[in-house]
């Protein structure tokens, strides 16, 4: 893959230099002391890189099927980025989750903290936090001037984030807390860290004031983005065009199917109780919960370690570096949902799952088992870390840049269901938890498409039949059908409204993965092997859902080995192991 592989590697290196925060997320070394320029000039520089790479890609001729596949992935992802830039979306890139406003803070969660040199690097980056926030404000001001603004709800939610991280909301400030434990550091370094932390905390306070006083009054009062913007956003998250009206109706049907099964399982737990009573039991009974953040983290770590040991060699082939995944407690101030961060290229930074406790100290377990499978193994960690590992067969763009939520979130949701099929959710508490998670994802399809397109609620439904979705109608429906506390779902609703198209990626992606598995089963009949299907699926690497369908269609035409990857990293023979998404 010489030409395309070299272009991919060159793009990653240039992108890392232009976007050091993303470089840290990708695990590309050499930029951890730097900060990303989010100003209009910085955005233009990254846009120029994407266009340059697309131009160079158009002049290269793939010499193999692997090169052809990699070129398609690169072209599709880069074209999405160009379209988003041309539409001005990066000038209103403000939301409660996955925005430069939070990325500037969250990149510190991924930095090494083991040595004096590590803390020197951290000090240099913290010193650049005020400048990074100012550059982001410059982009938002440009957006205001061009009439491209985020929704007021998102601006106000980010005000709360900024006040929390700056220490003005009762919680300790993030940066001063982050640098506080100075054991083993020189006094000069600690003084530098303390000064930088105070300035960074103050900068987040100033940024919150800007958002509240200057930006929010000029922000869009309406949350719905409309059909055109939603379609563009959905392509970004899915890598395919979607029939939004059909998917909206399917979301309703899927929600009802899941809730019927939930009622069946609920009666196994509490024969005479309705589902709310069952959930109340699962939430309140001491023997079904854990006390304390430390105990939760230990339990999650033990569960993931045990799952890796039991699945390896039987249903998956898990390489040595991927057998390490760390359970982490997320710092306060972010969104409520658990998330995953992938390992660095060299695996010195492992894959990590992050659990936001939202101030709680008691943790009911009924939903946590399937969530751990989703974020860890066989979900995000197995897929994303596998892609990082496959450096012999996937280029750097594929491994580090080409993340498509429809593929990866769909895989993770498929992984939850798979663990039920494999017998890991025989405890009805945990099956009900998995189903509750499925219901929440089906609810997302209904709410995300319904709210942003302002569609009517079907007249056959008991909840406000015939009325068009509004933000005010979303939260009560979400609380009832997602089976999560109101504070959690309030954060979730804010997330859906600010991130159109992302929330549907889970169920839409799972729908595609399940459909593909059934196609392979039907085509191969008695020769179908579940482990072989998983090897093929993971070895393909990241790609949009449309391309994923095409690749499996080609594989079925070629026979069972159609998409297998050959070489030392494709099997146990000749290498230490075989096979590799908040």
Short mmCIF file of N, CA and C in Angstrom, two decimals, residues 12-13 16-17 20 22-34 121 125 344-349 396 400:
data_model
loop_
_atom_site.label_atom_id
_atom_site.label_comp_id
_atom_site.label_asym_id
_atom_site.label_seq_id
_atom_site.Cartn_x
_atom_site.Cartn_y
_atom_site.Cartn_z
N UNK A 12 -1.78 12.13 8.62
CA UNK A 12 -1.86 12.02 10.07
C UNK A 12 -0.82 12.92 10.73
N UNK A 13 0.40 12.91 10.22
CA UNK A 13 1.45 13.75 10.80
C UNK A 13 1.11 15.23 10.68
N UNK A 16 -1.77 16.04 13.04
CA UNK A 16 -1.31 16.09 14.43
C UNK A 16 -0.65 17.43 14.73
N UNK A 17 0.11 17.95 13.78
CA UNK A 17 0.77 19.24 13.99
C UNK A 17 -0.24 20.39 14.03
N UNK A 20 -3.06 19.53 17.85
CA UNK A 20 -2.38 18.77 18.90
C UNK A 20 -3.34 18.07 19.87
N UNK A 22 -6.17 16.68 19.06
CA UNK A 22 -6.52 15.44 18.39
C UNK A 22 -5.34 14.49 18.36
N UNK A 23 -4.13 15.03 18.23
CA UNK A 23 -2.95 14.18 18.26
C UNK A 23 -2.88 13.38 19.55
N UNK A 24 -3.18 14.04 20.67
CA UNK A 24 -3.21 13.34 21.95
C UNK A 24 -4.28 12.26 21.96
N UNK A 25 -5.46 12.59 21.44
CA UNK A 25 -6.54 11.60 21.39
C UNK A 25 -6.14 10.41 20.52
N UNK A 26 -5.44 10.68 19.41
CA UNK A 26 -5.01 9.60 18.52
C UNK A 26 -3.85 8.82 19.10
N UNK A 27 -3.14 9.40 20.06
CA UNK A 27 -1.97 8.74 20.60
C UNK A 27 -0.72 8.97 19.78
N UNK A 28 -0.72 10.06 18.99
CA UNK A 28 0.46 10.40 18.19
C UNK A 28 1.37 11.27 19.05
N UNK A 29 2.61 10.85 19.31
CA UNK A 29 3.49 11.59 20.22
C UNK A 29 4.06 12.85 19.58
N UNK A 30 4.60 13.72 20.44
CA UNK A 30 5.33 14.88 19.97
C UNK A 30 4.59 16.19 20.03
N UNK A 31 3.31 16.17 20.41
CA UNK A 31 2.51 17.40 20.39
C UNK A 31 1.78 17.66 21.71
N UNK A 32 2.10 16.89 22.74
CA UNK A 32 1.35 17.00 24.00
C UNK A 32 1.61 18.31 24.74
N UNK A 33 2.66 19.02 24.40
CA UNK A 33 2.91 20.32 25.04
C UNK A 33 2.21 21.46 24.32
N UNK A 34 1.53 21.15 23.22
CA UNK A 34 0.92 22.17 22.37
C UNK A 34 -0.60 22.17 22.54
N UNK A 121 5.69 18.73 30.45
CA UNK A 121 4.85 18.76 29.25
C UNK A 121 3.45 19.26 29.59
N UNK A 125 1.35 22.69 28.30
CA UNK A 125 0.01 22.69 27.68
C UNK A 125 -0.98 23.49 28.50
N UNK A 344 -2.92 4.58 22.66
CA UNK A 344 -1.99 5.26 21.77
C UNK A 344 -1.41 4.27 20.77
N UNK A 345 -0.76 4.80 19.74
CA UNK A 345 -0.20 3.95 18.69
C UNK A 345 0.74 2.88 19.26
N UNK A 346 1.52 3.25 20.27
CA UNK A 346 2.50 2.31 20.82
C UNK A 346 1.95 1.51 22.00
N UNK A 347 0.68 1.71 22.35
CA UNK A 347 0.01 1.01 23.45
C UNK A 347 0.60 1.33 24.82
N UNK A 348 1.47 2.37 24.89
CA UNK A 348 1.94 2.78 26.21
C UNK A 348 0.78 3.38 27.02
N UNK A 349 -0.12 4.08 26.33
CA UNK A 349 -1.37 4.50 26.96
C UNK A 349 -2.43 3.49 26.57
N UNK A 396 -2.36 4.47 8.69
CA UNK A 396 -2.52 5.31 9.89
C UNK A 396 -3.82 6.11 9.86
N UNK A 400 -6.27 5.70 13.00
CA UNK A 400 -6.26 6.79 13.95
C UNK A 400 -7.28 7.89 13.67
#
